[in-house]
Amino acid sequence: MTSTMGFRHGRSRRMAAPPGSVAAALDSAQLVRRWLAGFAVLLLTPLLVRVMIGGPTWAQLVDLTGLFALSALVGTFVLVSRLRALSRATGITALLSAHRALGVLSAVSVLVHIAVVIAANPRNLALLGWVDAPPRARAAVGASLALAGVIALGVHRAKVRRDYELWRWAHLVLAVAAAMLSALHVLLIDDLVQDPVMQWVLAWLAAALVASLVHRWHGMATRSSEHVVREVRLESDSVCTVVLDPRGAPLQFAPGQFAWLRLSRRGTPDAEEHPFTIASSAESGACEFTVRSTGDFGTMLRRLTPGTPAWIDGPYGSCSVDLLPQPGAGAVMIASGVGITPMMSMLRTLADRRDRRPLLLVRGAREPGELFFRGELAHLATRLDLAVLEVVRRPPPGWTGAAGDVDAPLLQAVLPSAAHRAGVDCFVCGPPTFVERVARDLGDLGVPDHRLHTEQF
């Protein structure tokens, strides 16, 4: 494998836009603005209507803080309802960050709501009890505890998500419980639902919540395409590649996007599924996932036999060379571990299209044994204007590549000039800490925000 610190410059031959690319879609910035406007309406409409209703100041403050908490909670469901247009506009990393931020905002609003209720009348402190509290207060306390559980799972997700299914179920049950108990609390208070306009607003919030759940759970059955296992390749002791052939029409995706994979036909919450980046070429007709084959689901994938059916819900995400409103003169792809998978999909696709734009792949690993796809990358370098730099943190004796971390000095070496940094698209994928550190270093080096595209796993 050739390692180089330089990024080969050259004239990039622009290829025709592939089917489904952003060239045939709305500009991503315009899509983001539309989604932001939609969420502003979701969050602010209940507040504006309540202000229009009027009433004593403390009563308004109590209702406003509660309504904002409820609207933010509904927004968290919308963000993870698998709206493809939304994930394409913002990218999955930004989407999940917004989901967590809205969840925290909802929890903070609940605390403010409780504080305002007590400040309005100190005797309301008794409502926090359980035995003697009225049903409306019990519903509120239950919703608050459920939401606190959701936040706790989010804070400790790195530890809890070792068992992904347990984490997913706990997160889902607590979130739905928080939403249902919050709705019950509003109904039992009864004051708000007496106003005809507020009735429509609350019904609209309920419809948004139900639509999100239906689109998420029932939609995964109607959107999914059936595939069959062609082969399972063992890339290492802990990584395997599952190659799937479609039963019907091939899955249309942009290289670098991801999909949800499950081994059950059912589109119900009990059907175990996991998100994986599609590693194959968008031109191949097949669908490959290169995944860590550890844990229960990973071990199951590793043991699949040819002919086994599987279902794919996708594609999602926006980290792709095909989804750039204004592509640069070339691309720098920076990956760690299985973060190489979206890069492989993009490289394989560009090779199939005979694309000659200059490309640089920087991949980090603890040791050379984690650098799978080395042989294929060497072959791709003969079909593309591609340079590959391998960086190993614990190099063995005789290692001829780079040693250390993918850090700021190395990135400055491969992106030596300001004009260069402004003219190429940088794709970063890997563990969250790796992505955050590399993205920060690239930003400090002057890479513009619209040239930086990240994905975490």
mmCIF file of N, CA, C and O in Angstrom, residues 364-445:
data_model
loop_
_atom_site.group_PDB
_atom_site.id
_atom_site.type_symbol
_atom_site.label_atom_id
_atom_site.label_comp_id
_atom_site.label_asym_id
_atom_site.label_seq_id
_atom_site.Cartn_x
_atom_site.Cartn_y
_atom_site.Cartn_z
ATOM 1 N N GLY A 364 -6.814 5.960 10.064
ATOM 2 C CA GLY A 364 -6.094 5.697 11.293
ATOM 3 C C GLY A 364 -6.502 4.367 11.898
ATOM 4 O O GLY A 364 -7.630 3.902 11.725
ATOM 5 N N ALA A 365 -5.568 3.743 12.613
ATOM 6 C CA ALA A 365 -5.829 2.461 13.271
ATOM 7 C C ALA A 365 -4.839 2.290 14.411
ATOM 8 O O ALA A 365 -3.787 2.936 14.460
ATOM 9 N N ARG A 366 -5.167 1.403 15.331
ATOM 10 C CA ARG A 366 -4.238 1.114 16.418
ATOM 11 C C ARG A 366 -3.050 0.295 15.928
ATOM 12 O O ARG A 366 -1.921 0.486 16.353
ATOM 13 N N GLU A 367 -3.321 -0.651 15.014
ATOM 14 C CA GLU A 367 -2.282 -1.543 14.519
ATOM 15 C C GLU A 367 -2.617 -1.948 13.090
ATOM 16 O O GLU A 367 -3.770 -1.822 12.652
ATOM 17 N N PRO A 368 -1.636 -2.419 12.325
ATOM 18 C CA PRO A 368 -1.874 -2.738 10.912
ATOM 19 C C PRO A 368 -2.975 -3.768 10.698
ATOM 20 O O PRO A 368 -3.644 -3.749 9.659
ATOM 21 N N GLY A 369 -3.204 -4.672 11.656
ATOM 22 C CA GLY A 369 -4.237 -5.686 11.496
ATOM 23 C C GLY A 369 -5.637 -5.119 11.369
ATOM 24 O O GLY A 369 -6.550 -5.802 10.892
ATOM 25 N N GLU A 370 -5.839 -3.861 11.787
ATOM 26 C CA GLU A 370 -7.146 -3.218 11.680
ATOM 27 C C GLU A 370 -7.344 -2.521 10.335
ATOM 28 O O GLU A 370 -8.411 -1.956 10.089
ATOM 29 N N LEU A 371 -6.324 -2.550 9.500
ATOM 30 C CA LEU A 371 -6.397 -1.870 8.195
ATOM 31 C C LEU A 371 -6.896 -2.850 7.136
ATOM 32 O O LEU A 371 -6.156 -3.268 6.249
ATOM 33 N N PHE A 372 -8.177 -3.227 7.228
ATOM 34 C CA PHE A 372 -8.720 -4.106 6.201
ATOM 35 C C PHE A 372 -8.987 -3.320 4.925
ATOM 36 O O PHE A 372 -8.988 -2.099 4.913
ATOM 37 N N PHE A 373 -9.211 -4.027 3.834
ATOM 38 C CA PHE A 373 -9.393 -3.466 2.483
ATOM 39 C C PHE A 373 -8.092 -2.948 1.876
ATOM 40 O O PHE A 373 -8.119 -2.225 0.882
ATOM 41 N N ARG A 374 -6.940 -3.303 2.420
ATOM 42 C CA ARG A 374 -5.679 -2.753 1.894
ATOM 43 C C ARG A 374 -5.452 -3.192 0.444
ATOM 44 O O ARG A 374 -5.033 -2.391 -0.396
ATOM 45 N N GLY A 375 -5.707 -4.465 0.162
ATOM 46 C CA GLY A 375 -5.512 -4.943 -1.204
ATOM 47 C C GLY A 375 -6.439 -4.256 -2.186
ATOM 48 O O GLY A 375 -6.025 -3.861 -3.283
ATOM 49 N N GLU A 376 -7.705 -4.110 -1.814
ATOM 50 C CA GLU A 376 -8.656 -3.458 -2.710
ATOM 51 C C GLU A 376 -8.304 -1.989 -2.907
ATOM 52 O O GLU A 376 -8.456 -1.443 -4.015
ATOM 53 N N LEU A 377 -7.869 -1.316 -1.844
ATOM 54 C CA LEU A 377 -7.487 0.090 -1.979
ATOM 55 C C LEU A 377 -6.303 0.256 -2.927
ATOM 56 O O LEU A 377 -6.231 1.221 -3.694
ATOM 57 N N ALA A 378 -5.374 -0.697 -2.885
ATOM 58 C CA ALA A 378 -4.247 -0.642 -3.817
ATOM 59 C C ALA A 378 -4.751 -0.762 -5.249
ATOM 60 O O ALA A 378 -4.255 -0.082 -6.161
ATOM 61 N N HIS A 379 -5.751 -1.616 -5.468
ATOM 62 C CA HIS A 379 -6.315 -1.743 -6.814
ATOM 63 C C HIS A 379 -7.092 -0.496 -7.200
ATOM 64 O O HIS A 379 -6.995 -0.022 -8.344
ATOM 65 N N LEU A 380 -7.865 0.064 -6.265
ATOM 66 C CA LEU A 380 -8.628 1.279 -6.560
ATOM 67 C C LEU A 380 -7.707 2.441 -6.909
ATOM 68 O O LEU A 380 -8.060 3.312 -7.714
ATOM 69 N N ALA A 381 -6.510 2.458 -6.321
ATOM 70 C CA ALA A 381 -5.552 3.526 -6.622
ATOM 71 C C ALA A 381 -5.112 3.495 -8.080
ATOM 72 O O ALA A 381 -4.663 4.511 -8.620
ATOM 73 N N THR A 382 -5.226 2.327 -8.734
ATOM 74 C CA THR A 382 -4.881 2.230 -10.158
ATOM 75 C C THR A 382 -6.028 2.692 -11.052
ATOM 76 O O THR A 382 -5.824 2.970 -12.224
ATOM 77 N N ARG A 383 -7.232 2.783 -10.494
ATOM 78 C CA ARG A 383 -8.412 3.187 -11.269
ATOM 79 C C ARG A 383 -8.823 4.623 -10.982
ATOM 80 O O ARG A 383 -9.643 5.192 -11.713
ATOM 81 N N LEU A 384 -8.296 5.194 -9.893
ATOM 82 C CA LEU A 384 -8.652 6.539 -9.467
ATOM 83 C C LEU A 384 -7.399 7.385 -9.298
ATOM 84 O O LEU A 384 -6.287 6.860 -9.208
ATOM 85 N N ASP A 385 -7.590 8.694 -9.237
ATOM 86 C CA ASP A 385 -6.496 9.589 -8.855
ATOM 87 C C ASP A 385 -6.479 9.631 -7.325
ATOM 88 O O ASP A 385 -6.866 10.607 -6.692
ATOM 89 N N LEU A 386 -6.040 8.521 -6.729
ATOM 90 C CA LEU A 386 -6.174 8.292 -5.294
ATOM 91 C C LEU A 386 -4.821 8.117 -4.625
ATOM 92 O O LEU A 386 -3.976 7.339 -5.096
ATOM 93 N N ALA A 387 -4.628 8.828 -3.512
ATOM 94 C CA ALA A 387 -3.475 8.617 -2.638
ATOM 95 C C ALA A 387 -3.995 8.127 -1.291
ATOM 96 O O ALA A 387 -5.059 8.566 -0.834
ATOM 97 N N VAL A 388 -3.271 7.215 -0.671
ATOM 98 C CA VAL A 388 -3.697 6.628 0.605
ATOM 99 C C VAL A 388 -2.605 6.838 1.641
ATOM 100 O O VAL A 388 -1.430 6.541 1.390
ATOM 101 N N LEU A 389 -3.001 7.356 2.789
ATOM 102 C CA LEU A 389 -2.078 7.531 3.908
ATOM 103 C C LEU A 389 -2.592 6.721 5.090
ATOM 104 O O LEU A 389 -3.700 6.951 5.577
ATOM 105 N N GLU A 390 -1.799 5.761 5.545
ATOM 106 C CA GLU A 390 -2.165 4.931 6.686
ATOM 107 C C GLU A 390 -1.396 5.398 7.919
ATOM 108 O O GLU A 390 -0.179 5.561 7.869
ATOM 109 N N VAL A 391 -2.134 5.593 9.017
ATOM 110 C CA VAL A 391 -1.533 6.091 10.249
ATOM 111 C C VAL A 391 -1.821 5.089 11.359
ATOM 112 O O VAL A 391 -2.985 4.836 11.681
ATOM 113 N N VAL A 392 -0.766 4.512 11.924
ATOM 114 C CA VAL A 392 -0.909 3.473 12.952
ATOM 115 C C VAL A 392 -0.362 3.997 14.270
ATOM 116 O O VAL A 392 0.763 4.511 14.320
ATOM 117 N N ARG A 393 -1.163 3.862 15.319
ATOM 118 C CA ARG A 393 -0.737 4.369 16.634
ATOM 119 C C ARG A 393 0.326 3.479 17.272
ATOM 120 O O ARG A 393 1.186 3.971 17.994
ATOM 121 N N ARG A 394 0.250 2.180 17.043
ATOM 122 C CA ARG A 394 1.232 1.257 17.617
ATOM 123 C C ARG A 394 1.921 0.491 16.486
ATOM 124 O O ARG A 394 1.598 -0.665 16.219
ATOM 125 N N PRO A 395 2.831 1.138 15.775
ATOM 126 C CA PRO A 395 3.457 0.500 14.615
ATOM 127 C C PRO A 395 4.378 -0.643 15.037
ATOM 128 O O PRO A 395 5.135 -0.521 16.003
ATOM 129 N N PRO A 396 4.349 -1.753 14.317
ATOM 130 C CA PRO A 396 5.257 -2.866 14.614
ATOM 131 C C PRO A 396 6.633 -2.595 14.014
ATOM 132 O O PRO A 396 6.804 -1.674 13.198
ATOM 133 N N PRO A 397 7.619 -3.383 14.365
ATOM 134 C CA PRO A 397 8.942 -3.239 13.728
ATOM 135 C C PRO A 397 8.842 -3.406 12.218
ATOM 136 O O PRO A 397 8.147 -4.288 11.712
ATOM 137 N N GLY A 398 9.514 -2.539 11.503
ATOM 138 C CA GLY A 398 9.488 -2.615 10.048
ATOM 139 C C GLY A 398 8.359 -1.865 9.391
ATOM 140 O O GLY A 398 8.262 -1.845 8.159
ATOM 141 N N TRP A 399 7.484 -1.223 10.173
ATOM 142 C CA TRP A 399 6.370 -0.460 9.601
ATOM 143 C C TRP A 399 6.903 0.746 8.850
ATOM 144 O O TRP A 399 7.702 1.513 9.357
ATOM 145 N N THR A 400 6.476 0.898 7.586
ATOM 146 C CA THR A 400 6.989 1.969 6.730
ATOM 147 C C THR A 400 6.011 3.122 6.559
ATOM 148 O O THR A 400 6.336 4.121 5.930
ATOM 149 N N GLY A 401 4.807 2.975 7.100
ATOM 150 C CA GLY A 401 3.833 4.053 6.972
ATOM 151 C C GLY A 401 3.992 5.081 8.065
ATOM 152 O O GLY A 401 4.988 5.114 8.789
ATOM 153 N N ALA A 402 2.987 5.940 8.210
ATOM 154 C CA ALA A 402 3.015 6.981 9.244
ATOM 155 C C ALA A 402 2.680 6.374 10.598
ATOM 156 O O ALA A 402 1.945 5.389 10.693
ATOM 157 N N ALA A 403 3.200 6.971 11.658
ATOM 158 C CA ALA A 403 2.958 6.497 13.014
ATOM 159 C C ALA A 403 2.408 7.634 13.854
ATOM 160 O O ALA A 403 2.777 8.802 13.665
ATOM 161 N N GLY A 404 1.516 7.294 14.769
ATOM 162 C CA GLY A 404 0.942 8.298 15.658
ATOM 163 C C GLY A 404 -0.550 8.417 15.468
ATOM 164 O O GLY A 404 -1.240 7.437 15.147
ATOM 165 N N ASP A 405 -1.063 9.624 15.656
ATOM 166 C CA ASP A 405 -2.492 9.884 15.538
ATOM 167 C C ASP A 405 -2.784 10.744 14.312
ATOM 168 O O ASP A 405 -1.903 11.428 13.790
ATOM 169 N N VAL A 406 -4.046 10.689 13.889
ATOM 170 C CA VAL A 406 -4.514 11.625 12.862
ATOM 171 C C VAL A 406 -4.804 12.934 13.601
ATOM 172 O O VAL A 406 -5.901 13.164 14.102
ATOM 173 N N ASP A 407 -3.787 13.788 13.697
ATOM 174 C CA ASP A 407 -3.890 14.995 14.497
ATOM 175 C C ASP A 407 -3.703 16.245 13.632
ATOM 176 O O ASP A 407 -3.550 16.171 12.403
ATOM 177 N N ALA A 408 -3.676 17.396 14.295
ATOM 178 C CA ALA A 408 -3.594 18.676 13.578
ATOM 179 C C ALA A 408 -2.334 18.801 12.724
ATOM 180 O O ALA A 408 -2.419 19.238 11.566
ATOM 181 N N PRO A 409 -1.129 18.444 13.232
ATOM 182 C CA PRO A 409 0.067 18.558 12.381
ATOM 183 C C PRO A 409 -0.014 17.698 11.121
ATOM 184 O O PRO A 409 0.386 18.132 10.039
ATOM 185 N N LEU A 410 -0.555 16.483 11.263
ATOM 186 C CA LEU A 410 -0.675 15.630 10.081
ATOM 187 C C LEU A 410 -1.684 16.213 9.093
ATOM 188 O O LEU A 410 -1.447 16.227 7.877
ATOM 189 N N LEU A 411 -2.803 16.704 9.599
ATOM 190 C CA LEU A 411 -3.811 17.283 8.712
ATOM 191 C C LEU A 411 -3.274 18.525 8.014
ATOM 192 O O LEU A 411 -3.584 18.771 6.841
ATOM 193 N N GLN A 412 -2.478 19.306 8.724
ATOM 194 C CA GLN A 412 -1.882 20.484 8.096
ATOM 195 C C GLN A 412 -0.912 20.079 6.997
ATOM 196 O O GLN A 412 -0.786 20.767 5.983
ATOM 197 N N ALA A 413 -0.247 18.937 7.183
ATOM 198 C CA ALA A 413 0.696 18.471 6.166
ATOM 199 C C ALA A 413 -0.017 18.012 4.903
ATOM 200 O O ALA A 413 0.477 18.237 3.796
ATOM 201 N N VAL A 414 -1.182 17.379 5.045
ATOM 202 C CA VAL A 414 -1.886 16.889 3.860
ATOM 203 C C VAL A 414 -2.759 17.964 3.232
ATOM 204 O O VAL A 414 -3.198 17.837 2.078
ATOM 205 N N LEU A 415 -3.032 19.043 3.989
ATOM 206 C CA LEU A 415 -3.774 20.186 3.463
ATOM 207 C C LEU A 415 -2.907 21.428 3.668
ATOM 208 O O LEU A 415 -3.168 22.257 4.546
ATOM 209 N N PRO A 416 -1.861 21.599 2.871
ATOM 210 C CA PRO A 416 -0.821 22.587 3.178
ATOM 211 C C PRO A 416 -1.196 24.039 2.962
ATOM 212 O O PRO A 416 -0.584 24.920 3.561
ATOM 213 N N SER A 417 -2.172 24.340 2.120
ATOM 214 C CA SER A 417 -2.447 25.747 1.815
ATOM 215 C C SER A 417 -3.901 26.087 2.089
ATOM 216 O O SER A 417 -4.792 25.233 2.056
ATOM 217 N N ALA A 418 -4.151 27.369 2.328
ATOM 218 C CA ALA A 418 -5.511 27.835 2.602
ATOM 219 C C ALA A 418 -6.412 27.613 1.387
ATOM 220 O O ALA A 418 -7.583 27.238 1.525
ATOM 221 N N ALA A 419 -5.877 27.857 0.198
ATOM 222 C CA ALA A 419 -6.666 27.658 -1.016
ATOM 223 C C ALA A 419 -7.044 26.192 -1.179
ATOM 224 O O ALA A 419 -8.153 25.861 -1.606
ATOM 225 N N HIS A 420 -6.110 25.312 -0.839
ATOM 226 C CA HIS A 420 -6.366 23.875 -0.923
ATOM 227 C C HIS A 420 -7.482 23.480 0.039
ATOM 228 O O HIS A 420 -8.409 22.741 -0.312
ATOM 229 N N ARG A 421 -7.421 23.982 1.280
ATOM 230 C CA ARG A 421 -8.420 23.637 2.289
ATOM 231 C C ARG A 421 -9.798 24.147 1.897
ATOM 232 O O ARG A 421 -10.806 23.536 2.238
ATOM 233 N N ALA A 422 -9.846 25.268 1.205
ATOM 234 C CA ALA A 422 -11.138 25.841 0.816
ATOM 235 C C ALA A 422 -11.705 25.203 -0.431
ATOM 236 O O ALA A 422 -12.893 25.366 -0.719
ATOM 237 N N GLY A 423 -10.880 24.451 -1.163
ATOM 238 C CA GLY A 423 -11.319 23.947 -2.456
ATOM 239 C C GLY A 423 -11.668 22.475 -2.503
ATOM 240 O O GLY A 423 -12.141 21.994 -3.537
ATOM 241 N N VAL A 424 -11.446 21.729 -1.409
ATOM 242 C CA VAL A 424 -11.755 20.293 -1.411
ATOM 243 C C VAL A 424 -12.776 19.995 -0.325
ATOM 244 O O VAL A 424 -12.873 20.695 0.680
ATOM 245 N N ASP A 425 -13.564 18.941 -0.547
ATOM 246 C CA ASP A 425 -14.519 18.491 0.452
ATOM 247 C C ASP A 425 -13.845 17.487 1.374
ATOM 248 O O ASP A 425 -13.155 16.574 0.910
ATOM 249 N N CYS A 426 -14.052 17.654 2.677
ATOM 250 C CA CYS A 426 -13.458 16.772 3.685
ATOM 251 C C CYS A 426 -14.549 15.917 4.319
ATOM 252 O O CYS A 426 -15.509 16.458 4.879
ATOM 253 N N PHE A 427 -14.405 14.613 4.207
ATOM 254 C CA PHE A 427 -15.340 13.667 4.806
ATOM 255 C C PHE A 427 -14.649 12.989 5.989
ATOM 256 O O PHE A 427 -13.529 12.496 5.848
ATOM 257 N N VAL A 428 -15.324 12.946 7.136
ATOM 258 C CA VAL A 428 -14.744 12.368 8.348
ATOM 259 C C VAL A 428 -15.737 11.365 8.930
ATOM 260 O O VAL A 428 -16.913 11.695 9.106
ATOM 261 N N CYS A 429 -15.270 10.151 9.223
ATOM 262 C CA CYS A 429 -16.148 9.147 9.813
ATOM 263 C C CYS A 429 -15.348 8.280 10.777
ATOM 264 O O CYS A 429 -14.193 7.923 10.500
ATOM 265 N N GLY A 430 -15.960 7.928 11.890
ATOM 266 C CA GLY A 430 -15.310 7.091 12.886
ATOM 267 C C GLY A 430 -16.010 7.212 14.217
ATOM 268 O O GLY A 430 -17.151 7.696 14.298
ATOM 269 N N PRO A 431 -15.373 6.802 15.301
ATOM 270 C CA PRO A 431 -15.962 6.966 16.633
ATOM 271 C C PRO A 431 -16.200 8.444 16.939
ATOM 272 O O PRO A 431 -15.522 9.312 16.386
ATOM 273 N N PRO A 432 -17.186 8.746 17.814
ATOM 274 C CA PRO A 432 -17.523 10.152 18.100
ATOM 275 C C PRO A 432 -16.334 11.003 18.510
ATOM 276 O O PRO A 432 -16.182 12.132 18.023
ATOM 277 N N THR A 433 -15.467 10.501 19.389
ATOM 278 C CA THR A 433 -14.334 11.313 19.835
ATOM 279 C C THR A 433 -13.374 11.607 18.689
ATOM 280 O O THR A 433 -12.832 12.709 18.584
ATOM 281 N N PHE A 434 -13.181 10.622 17.805
ATOM 282 C CA PHE A 434 -12.305 10.806 16.642
ATOM 283 C C PHE A 434 -12.897 11.870 15.718
ATOM 284 O O PHE A 434 -12.193 12.793 15.273
ATOM 285 N N VAL A 435 -14.187 11.742 15.418
ATOM 286 C CA VAL A 435 -14.837 12.681 14.500
ATOM 287 C C VAL A 435 -14.813 14.096 15.069
ATOM 288 O O VAL A 435 -14.507 15.062 14.359
ATOM 289 N N GLU A 436 -15.128 14.236 16.346
ATOM 290 C CA GLU A 436 -15.154 15.565 16.956
ATOM 291 C C GLU A 436 -13.770 16.205 16.947
ATOM 292 O O GLU A 436 -13.621 17.400 16.653
ATOM 293 N N ARG A 437 -12.746 15.418 17.249
ATOM 294 C CA ARG A 437 -11.389 15.966 17.300
ATOM 295 C C ARG A 437 -10.908 16.366 15.910
ATOM 296 O O ARG A 437 -10.361 17.467 15.717
ATOM 297 N N VAL A 438 -11.101 15.485 14.931
ATOM 298 C CA VAL A 438 -10.646 15.783 13.574
ATOM 299 C C VAL A 438 -11.426 16.965 12.994
ATOM 300 O O VAL A 438 -10.842 17.849 12.345
ATOM 301 N N ALA A 439 -12.736 16.999 13.224
ATOM 302 C CA ALA A 439 -13.541 18.115 12.714
ATOM 303 C C ALA A 439 -13.091 19.434 13.330
ATOM 304 O O ALA A 439 -13.012 20.464 12.644
ATOM 305 N N ARG A 440 -12.767 19.410 14.620
ATOM 306 C CA ARG A 440 -12.274 20.626 15.278
ATOM 307 C C ARG A 440 -10.932 21.058 14.706
ATOM 308 O O ARG A 440 -10.713 22.245 14.435
ATOM 309 N N ASP A 441 -10.057 20.086 14.479
ATOM 310 C CA ASP A 441 -8.745 20.429 13.913
ATOM 311 C C ASP A 441 -8.882 20.985 12.497
ATOM 312 O O ASP A 441 -8.190 21.953 12.135
ATOM 313 N N LEU A 442 -9.756 20.404 11.704
ATOM 314 C CA LEU A 442 -9.959 20.899 10.347
ATOM 315 C C LEU A 442 -10.546 22.316 10.369
ATOM 316 O O LEU A 442 -10.165 23.171 9.568
ATOM 317 N N GLY A 443 -11.467 22.557 11.306
ATOM 318 C CA GLY A 443 -12.019 23.901 11.437
ATOM 319 C C GLY A 443 -10.955 24.905 11.836
ATOM 320 O O GLY A 443 -10.913 26.022 11.311
ATOM 321 N N ASP A 444 -10.072 24.503 12.755
ATOM 322 C CA ASP A 444 -8.989 25.396 13.176
ATOM 323 C C ASP A 444 -8.023 25.680 12.028
ATOM 324 O O ASP A 444 -7.397 26.754 11.990
ATOM 325 N N LEU A 445 -7.901 24.734 11.098
ATOM 326 C CA LEU A 445 -7.022 24.937 9.945
ATOM 327 C C LEU A 445 -7.659 25.791 8.865
ATOM 328 O O LEU A 445 -6.999 26.130 7.874
#
